[in-house]
CSV table of C-alpha atoms and ligand atoms in Angstrom, one decimal:
chain,number,residue,atom,x,y,z
A,20,UNK,CA,67.5,122.7,114.9
A,21,UNK,CA,70.0,120.4,116.6
A,22,UNK,CA,69.6,120.0,120.3
A,23,UNK,CA,72.3,121.2,122.6
A,24,UNK,CA,74.5,118.4,124.1
A,25,UNK,CA,74.9,117.5,127.7
A,26,UNK,CA,77.9,115.2,128.1
A,27,UNK,CA,79.2,113.4,131.0
A,28,UNK,CA,81.6,110.5,131.9
A,29,UNK,CA,80.5,107.5,134.0
A,30,UNK,CA,83.5,106.1,135.8
A,31,UNK,CA,84.1,102.4,135.2
A,32,UNK,CA,87.2,101.1,136.9
A,33,UNK,CA,85.9,100.1,140.3
A,34,UNK,CA,82.7,98.9,141.9
A,35,UNK,CA,80.3,101.6,143.1
A,36,UNK,CA,79.6,102.5,146.7
A,37,UNK,CA,76.7,104.4,148.3
A,38,UNK,CA,78.7,107.7,148.0
A,39,UNK,CA,79.0,107.2,144.2
A,40,UNK,CA,75.3,106.4,144.0
A,41,UNK,CA,74.0,109.4,145.9
A,42,UNK,CA,76.6,111.9,144.7
A,43,UNK,CA,77.0,111.0,141.0
A,44,UNK,CA,74.7,108.3,139.7
A,45,UNK,CA,71.4,109.6,141.1
A,46,UNK,CA,72.0,113.3,140.1
A,47,UNK,CA,72.8,112.1,136.5
A,48,UNK,CA,69.6,110.1,136.4
A,49,UNK,CA,67.7,113.1,137.6
A,50,UNK,CA,69.3,115.3,135.0
A,51,UNK,CA,68.1,112.9,132.3
A,52,UNK,CA,64.5,113.1,133.7
A,53,UNK,CA,64.6,116.8,133.9
A,54,UNK,CA,65.9,117.4,130.4
A,55,UNK,CA,64.5,114.5,128.4
A,56,UNK,CA,63.5,115.6,125.0
A,57,UNK,CA,65.1,119.1,125.3
A,58,UNK,CA,68.7,118.2,125.1
A,59,UNK,CA,70.8,115.4,123.7
A,60,UNK,CA,72.5,113.5,126.5
A,61,UNK,CA,75.8,111.8,125.9
A,62,UNK,CA,76.7,109.5,128.8
A,63,UNK,CA,79.9,107.7,128.1
A,64,UNK,CA,82.2,105.3,129.9
A,65,UNK,CA,85.8,106.8,130.0
A,66,UNK,CA,87.4,103.4,129.9
A,67,UNK,CA,90.7,104.9,128.6
A,68,UNK,CA,90.8,107.3,131.5
A,69,UNK,CA,90.4,104.5,134.0
A,70,UNK,CA,94.0,103.4,133.7
A,71,UNK,CA,95.6,106.7,134.4
A,72,UNK,CA,95.8,105.3,137.9
A,73,UNK,CA,96.6,101.7,138.8
A,74,UNK,CA,93.6,99.3,138.3
A,75,UNK,CA,92.8,95.7,137.9
A,76,UNK,CA,92.9,95.3,134.1
A,77,UNK,CA,91.5,91.8,134.4
A,78,UNK,CA,88.2,93.1,135.5
A,79,UNK,CA,88.0,96.4,133.6
A,80,UNK,CA,85.9,95.2,130.7
A,81,UNK,CA,83.3,93.5,132.8
A,82,UNK,CA,83.2,96.3,135.3
A,83,UNK,CA,82.3,98.9,132.6
A,84,UNK,CA,79.3,96.8,131.7
A,85,UNK,CA,78.4,96.2,135.3
A,86,UNK,CA,78.5,99.9,136.1
A,87,UNK,CA,76.3,100.7,133.2
A,88,UNK,CA,73.8,98.2,134.5
A,89,UNK,CA,73.9,100.1,137.8
A,90,UNK,CA,72.9,103.3,136.0
A,91,UNK,CA,70.0,101.5,134.4
A,92,UNK,CA,68.9,100.0,137.7
A,93,UNK,CA,69.1,103.5,139.2
A,94,UNK,CA,66.5,104.7,136.6
A,95,UNK,CA,68.5,105.7,133.6
A,96,UNK,CA,66.1,105.4,130.7
A,97,UNK,CA,67.8,103.7,127.8
A,98,UNK,CA,64.6,104.0,125.6
A,99,UNK,CA,65.0,107.8,125.7
A,100,UNK,CA,65.9,108.5,122.0
A,101,UNK,CA,68.1,111.5,122.8
A,102,UNK,CA,70.3,109.6,125.3
A,103,UNK,CA,73.4,108.0,124.0
A,104,UNK,CA,75.7,105.6,125.9
A,105,UNK,CA,79.1,104.5,124.6
A,106,UNK,CA,82.5,103.4,125.6
A,107,UNK,CA,85.3,105.8,124.9
A,108,UNK,CA,87.7,103.2,123.6
A,109,UNK,CA,85.2,102.0,121.0
A,110,UNK,CA,85.5,105.3,119.3
A,111,UNK,CA,89.1,105.7,118.1
A,112,UNK,CA,88.6,109.4,117.3
A,113,UNK,CA,89.0,110.2,121.1
A,114,UNK,CA,92.6,109.0,121.0
A,115,UNK,CA,93.4,110.6,117.8
A,116,UNK,CA,92.0,114.0,118.6
A,117,UNK,CA,93.9,113.8,121.9
A,118,UNK,CA,97.2,113.6,120.1
A,119,UNK,CA,96.4,116.6,117.9
A,120,UNK,CA,95.2,118.6,120.9
A,121,UNK,CA,98.4,117.6,122.8
A,122,UNK,CA,100.4,119.4,120.3
A,123,UNK,CA,98.5,122.6,121.0
A,124,UNK,CA,98.5,122.3,124.8
A,125,UNK,CA,101.3,123.8,126.8
A,126,UNK,CA,103.4,121.7,129.1
A,127,UNK,CA,103.2,124.4,131.8
A,128,UNK,CA,99.4,124.6,131.3
A,129,UNK,CA,99.0,120.8,131.8
A,130,UNK,CA,101.4,120.8,134.7
A,131,UNK,CA,99.2,123.3,136.6
A,132,UNK,CA,96.2,120.9,136.7
A,133,UNK,CA,95.6,120.3,140.5
A,134,UNK,CA,94.3,116.8,140.1
A,135,UNK,CA,97.6,115.9,138.4
A,136,UNK,CA,99.6,117.7,141.0
A,137,UNK,CA,97.8,116.0,143.9
A,138,UNK,CA,97.8,112.5,142.5
A,139,UNK,CA,101.4,112.7,141.3
A,140,UNK,CA,102.4,113.7,144.8
A,141,UNK,CA,100.6,110.7,146.3
A,142,UNK,CA,101.9,108.2,143.8
A,143,UNK,CA,105.4,109.7,143.5
A,144,UNK,CA,107.1,111.1,140.5
A,145,UNK,CA,108.7,107.8,139.4
A,146,UNK,CA,105.4,106.0,139.3
A,147,UNK,CA,103.2,108.7,137.9
A,148,UNK,CA,102.4,108.1,134.3
A,149,UNK,CA,102.4,110.3,131.2
A,150,UNK,CA,98.8,109.1,130.9
A,151,UNK,CA,97.8,110.8,134.1
A,152,UNK,CA,99.5,114.0,132.9
A,153,UNK,CA,97.6,113.8,129.6
A,154,UNK,CA,94.3,112.9,131.2
A,155,UNK,CA,92.8,116.4,130.9
A,156,UNK,CA,93.6,116.6,127.2
A,157,UNK,CA,91.8,113.3,126.6
A,158,UNK,CA,88.9,114.8,128.5
A,159,UNK,CA,88.9,117.8,126.3
A,160,UNK,CA,88.8,115.5,123.3
A,161,UNK,CA,85.8,113.7,124.8
A,162,UNK,CA,84.0,117.0,125.1
A,163,UNK,CA,84.9,118.7,121.9
A,164,UNK,CA,84.3,115.8,119.5
A,165,UNK,CA,80.6,116.0,120.2
A,166,UNK,CA,80.2,119.8,120.5
A,167,UNK,CA,79.1,119.5,124.1
A,168,UNK,CA,77.7,122.7,125.7
A,169,UNK,CA,77.1,121.4,129.2
A,170,UNK,CA,79.4,119.1,131.2
A,171,UNK,CA,77.9,118.5,134.6
A,172,UNK,CA,80.9,117.6,136.8
A,173,UNK,CA,82.1,118.4,140.3
A,174,UNK,CA,84.3,121.3,141.4
A,175,UNK,CA,87.4,119.0,141.2
A,176,UNK,CA,86.9,118.9,137.4
A,177,UNK,CA,86.5,122.6,136.9
A,178,UNK,CA,90.1,123.2,135.6
A,179,UNK,CA,89.6,120.4,133.1
A,180,UNK,CA,86.5,122.1,131.7
A,181,UNK,CA,88.4,125.3,131.5
A,182,UNK,CA,91.3,123.6,129.6
A,183,UNK,CA,88.8,122.2,127.1
A,184,UNK,CA,87.4,125.7,126.6
A,185,UNK,CA,90.9,127.2,126.2
A,186,UNK,CA,91.9,124.5,123.7
A,187,UNK,CA,88.7,125.0,121.7
A,188,UNK,CA,89.2,128.8,121.5
A,189,UNK,CA,92.9,128.4,120.7
A,190,UNK,CA,92.2,126.2,117.7
A,191,UNK,CA,89.2,128.2,116.6
A,192,UNK,CA,91.3,131.3,116.6
A,193,UNK,CA,94.0,129.7,114.6
A,194,UNK,CA,92.1,127.6,112.2
A,195,UNK,CA,88.5,129.0,112.0
A,196,UNK,CA,85.4,127.6,113.6
A,197,UNK,CA,86.3,124.0,114.4
A,198,UNK,CA,84.8,123.4,117.8
A,199,UNK,CA,81.8,124.4,119.8
A,200,UNK,CA,83.1,126.1,122.9
A,201,UNK,CA,81.5,124.6,126.1
A,202,UNK,CA,79.8,127.1,128.3
A,203,UNK,CA,81.9,128.8,131.0
A,204,UNK,CA,82.0,127.4,134.5
A,205,UNK,CA,79.4,129.8,136.1
A,206,UNK,CA,76.9,128.8,133.5
A,207,UNK,CA,77.7,125.1,134.1
A,208,UNK,CA,77.0,125.5,137.8
A,209,UNK,CA,73.8,127.3,137.1
A,210,UNK,CA,72.7,124.5,134.8
A,211,UNK,CA,73.6,121.6,137.1
A,212,UNK,CA,72.1,123.3,140.2
A,213,UNK,CA,73.9,124.6,143.1
A,214,UNK,CA,73.0,121.9,145.5
A,215,UNK,CA,75.2,119.3,143.8
A,216,UNK,CA,78.6,118.3,145.0
A,217,UNK,CA,77.2,116.6,148.1
A,218,UNK,CA,79.9,114.3,149.4
A,219,UNK,CA,78.8,111.4,151.4
A,220,UNK,CA,81.4,110.7,154.1
A,221,UNK,CA,82.9,107.5,155.5
A,222,UNK,CA,80.7,106.0,158.3
A,223,UNK,CA,83.8,105.4,160.4
A,224,UNK,CA,85.8,108.5,159.6
A,225,UNK,CA,83.2,111.2,158.8
A,226,UNK,CA,85.9,113.8,158.1
A,227,UNK,CA,86.8,111.8,155.0
A,228,UNK,CA,84.7,111.1,152.0
A,229,UNK,CA,83.3,107.6,151.5
A,230,UNK,CA,85.7,105.7,149.2
A,231,UNK,CA,86.4,102.2,148.2
A,232,UNK,CA,89.3,101.6,150.3
A,233,UNK,CA,90.8,98.5,151.9
A,234,UNK,CA,91.4,100.2,155.2
A,235,UNK,CA,87.9,101.4,155.6
A,236,UNK,CA,85.4,98.6,154.7
A,237,UNK,CA,83.2,99.3,157.8
A,238,UNK,CA,82.9,103.0,156.7
A,239,UNK,CA,81.9,102.2,153.2
A,240,UNK,CA,78.7,100.7,151.9
A,241,UNK,CA,79.2,99.0,148.6
A,242,UNK,CA,76.1,98.6,146.4
A,243,UNK,CA,76.7,94.9,146.4
A,244,UNK,CA,76.8,94.7,150.2
A,245,UNK,CA,74.3,92.4,151.8
A,246,UNK,CA,71.5,94.7,153.1
A,247,UNK,CA,71.8,93.3,156.6
A,248,UNK,CA,75.5,93.9,156.7
A,249,UNK,CA,75.0,97.4,155.4
A,250,UNK,CA,72.5,98.1,158.1
A,251,UNK,CA,75.0,96.9,160.7
A,252,UNK,CA,77.6,99.3,159.3
A,253,UNK,CA,75.1,102.2,159.8
A,254,UNK,CA,74.5,101.1,163.4
A,255,UNK,CA,78.2,101.1,164.0
A,256,UNK,CA,78.7,104.5,162.5
A,257,UNK,CA,81.0,107.0,164.3
A,258,UNK,CA,79.0,109.9,165.8
A,259,UNK,CA,80.1,112.4,168.5
A,260,UNK,CA,79.6,113.2,172.1
A,261,UNK,CA,77.5,116.3,171.7
A,262,UNK,CA,74.3,114.4,172.6
A,263,UNK,CA,71.9,116.4,170.4
A,264,UNK,CA,71.2,116.0,166.7
A,265,UNK,CA,72.2,119.0,164.5
A,266,UNK,CA,72.8,119.4,160.8
A,267,UNK,CA,76.4,120.7,161.1
A,268,UNK,CA,79.2,119.3,158.9
A,269,UNK,CA,81.8,121.2,160.9
A,270,UNK,CA,81.0,120.1,164.5
A,271,UNK,CA,79.0,116.9,163.9
A,272,UNK,CA,80.0,115.4,160.6
A,273,UNK,CA,79.0,111.8,161.6
A,274,UNK,CA,75.4,112.7,162.5
A,275,UNK,CA,75.1,115.1,159.6
A,276,UNK,CA,76.3,112.4,157.2
A,277,UNK,CA,73.5,110.2,158.5
A,278,UNK,CA,70.9,113.0,158.0
A,279,UNK,CA,72.2,113.6,154.5
A,280,UNK,CA,72.1,109.9,153.5
A,281,UNK,CA,68.5,109.7,154.9
A,282,UNK,CA,67.4,112.8,152.9
A,283,UNK,CA,69.0,111.6,149.6
A,284,UNK,CA,67.5,108.1,149.9
A,285,UNK,CA,64.1,109.5,150.7
A,286,UNK,CA,64.4,112.0,147.9
A,287,UNK,CA,63.7,115.0,150.1
A,288,UNK,CA,65.5,118.2,150.9
A,289,UNK,CA,68.1,117.8,153.7
A,290,UNK,CA,66.6,120.8,155.5
A,291,UNK,CA,63.4,118.9,155.8
A,292,UNK,CA,65.1,115.9,157.4
A,293,UNK,CA,67.2,118.1,159.6
A,294,UNK,CA,64.1,119.9,160.9
A,295,UNK,CA,62.5,116.6,161.8
A,296,UNK,CA,65.5,115.4,163.8
A,297,UNK,CA,66.9,118.7,165.1
A,298,UNK,CA,67.3,118.7,168.9
A,299,UNK,CA,66.5,115.1,169.4
A,300,UNK,CA,68.9,113.2,171.6
A,301,UNK,CA,68.7,109.6,170.5
A,302,UNK,CA,71.5,108.9,168.0
A,303,UNK,CA,70.3,105.3,168.3
A,304,UNK,CA,66.9,106.1,166.8
A,305,UNK,CA,68.5,108.0,163.9
A,306,UNK,CA,70.9,105.2,163.2
A,307,UNK,CA,68.1,102.7,163.2
A,308,UNK,CA,66.0,104.8,160.8
A,309,UNK,CA,68.9,105.3,158.5
A,310,UNK,CA,69.9,101.6,158.7
A,311,UNK,CA,66.4,100.5,157.7
A,312,UNK,CA,66.3,102.9,154.9
A,313,UNK,CA,69.7,101.8,153.6
A,314,UNK,CA,68.8,98.1,153.8
A,315,UNK,CA,65.5,98.7,152.0
A,316,UNK,CA,67.3,100.7,149.3
A,317,UNK,CA,70.0,98.1,148.7
A,318,UNK,CA,67.4,95.3,148.6
A,319,UNK,CA,65.4,97.2,146.0
A,320,UNK,CA,68.4,98.2,143.9
A,321,UNK,CA,69.9,94.7,143.9
A,322,UNK,CA,66.6,93.2,142.7
A,323,UNK,CA,66.3,95.9,139.9
A,324,UNK,CA,69.9,95.2,139.0
A,325,UNK,CA,69.3,91.5,138.5
A,326,UNK,CA,66.3,92.4,136.4
A,327,UNK,CA,68.2,94.6,134.0
A,328,UNK,CA,67.9,93.3,130.4
A,329,UNK,CA,71.6,92.8,129.5
A,330,UNK,CA,70.9,92.0,125.9
A,331,UNK,CA,68.9,95.2,125.4
A,332,UNK,CA,71.6,97.2,127.1
A,333,UNK,CA,74.4,95.7,124.9
A,334,UNK,CA,72.3,96.4,121.8
A,335,UNK,CA,71.7,100.0,122.7
A,336,UNK,CA,75.4,100.4,123.5
A,337,UNK,CA,76.6,99.0,120.2
A,338,UNK,CA,74.0,101.0,118.2
A,339,UNK,CA,75.0,104.2,120.0
A,340,UNK,CA,78.7,103.5,119.5
A,341,UNK,CA,78.1,103.3,115.8
A,342,UNK,CA,76.1,106.5,115.7
A,343,UNK,CA,78.5,108.5,117.9
A,344,UNK,CA,81.5,107.3,116.0
A,345,UNK,CA,80.1,109.0,112.9
A,346,UNK,CA,79.7,112.3,114.8
A,347,UNK,CA,83.2,112.0,116.3
A,348,UNK,CA,84.7,111.1,112.9
A,349,UNK,CA,83.1,114.2,111.3
A,350,UNK,CA,84.7,116.5,113.9
A,351,UNK,CA,88.0,114.7,113.6
A,352,UNK,CA,88.0,115.0,109.8
A,353,UNK,CA,87.3,118.8,110.1
A,354,UNK,CA,90.3,119.1,112.4
A,355,UNK,CA,92.5,116.9,110.3
A,356,UNK,CA,91.7,119.1,107.3
A,357,UNK,CA,92.4,122.2,109.2
A,358,UNK,CA,95.8,121.1,110.5
A,359,UNK,CA,97.0,119.7,107.1
A,360,UNK,CA,96.6,116.0,107.6
A,361,UNK,CA,93.9,115.7,105.0
A,362,UNK,CA,93.2,117.5,101.7
A,363,UNK,CA,91.1,120.6,102.2
A,364,UNK,CA,88.3,119.6,100.0
B,424,LIG,N1,87.4,113.1,134.7
B,424,LIG,C1,86.0,112.6,135.0
B,424,LIG,C2,86.0,112.1,136.4
B,424,LIG,O1,87.0,111.9,137.0
B,424,LIG,C3,85.6,111.6,134.0
B,424,LIG,C4,85.6,112.1,132.6
B,424,LIG,C5,86.4,111.8,131.6
B,424,LIG,C6,84.7,113.0,132.1
B,424,LIG,N2,86.1,112.4,130.5
B,424,LIG,C7,85.1,113.3,130.7
B,424,LIG,C8,83.6,113.8,132.6
B,424,LIG,C9,84.4,114.2,129.9
B,424,LIG,C10,82.9,114.7,131.8
B,424,LIG,C11,83.3,114.9,130.5
B,424,LIG,O2,85.0,111.8,136.9
């Protein structure tokens, strides 16, 4: 019997920071370890999605490859025979199915997507692109082409998963069984584990999440930071004036963020770390411990990154792209036949 498919997109348009690593990359690597052999895992680079917001097109191509290397350095096993990695733009069926799905998606339905509403408000209606509006439909195509059952993503992507389900069911009702309908959100959550969705905060503004931002270089640890400089950023982290360490995102977000980073880097439960530090009064000791851990982590990661076998990675990528293009083309052909673009038999 064919294995059920877990599918997820690995962003590619900018360099990764520690928040990406702990909140997205590591959970994905863990997912692979947990399910190796039982499920097929499709881990693809949504490079077409990456220019729904302004980016540096001059570095996109290299950045996609570089970010894949980070996944490998983080422990993604590319020898695992059920794991497929590919770039979205190398498989034209994604774009083509998007157009067909577009013609079955409602304008109102797409307008209600909160990510679109939020981003279009920030960017302004004159600068927001049709691409951003269409983004969730492209995401539905990404999912439906491969008959994915599980799509481990954060809460912010929930509406997009629901749209993919709605479109699948709509076309199935009208044209017969074309698509595998992905599992509903509650099952997705159960599968991915409740704990996920941890958001590492900025070291300087712990009310905000860590992000690659020009205004906040001191609050963000980039994976390419020199380990010494990164340690200094931790030492300079904003805390509070409570004077006692507690795991409390509401009242002590700065200290809690440090405890969280420590727990994730050590691979232990945050409760365990919280218990160890609970009630202690030296923020300095905590910062020093986290700073050491961060600099050790970066040193290790950077040396693993430079040891990644690029040639092997590229070979795997190209072989998987060829194989997944076949799968995607089969689904597309089924749809093309159903909607009258190809002869029925
Ligand atoms: N929208 C996802 C994000 O912002 C990336 C993505 C694109 C994706 N297509 C996907 C994730 C399909 C899962 C499945 O992170």
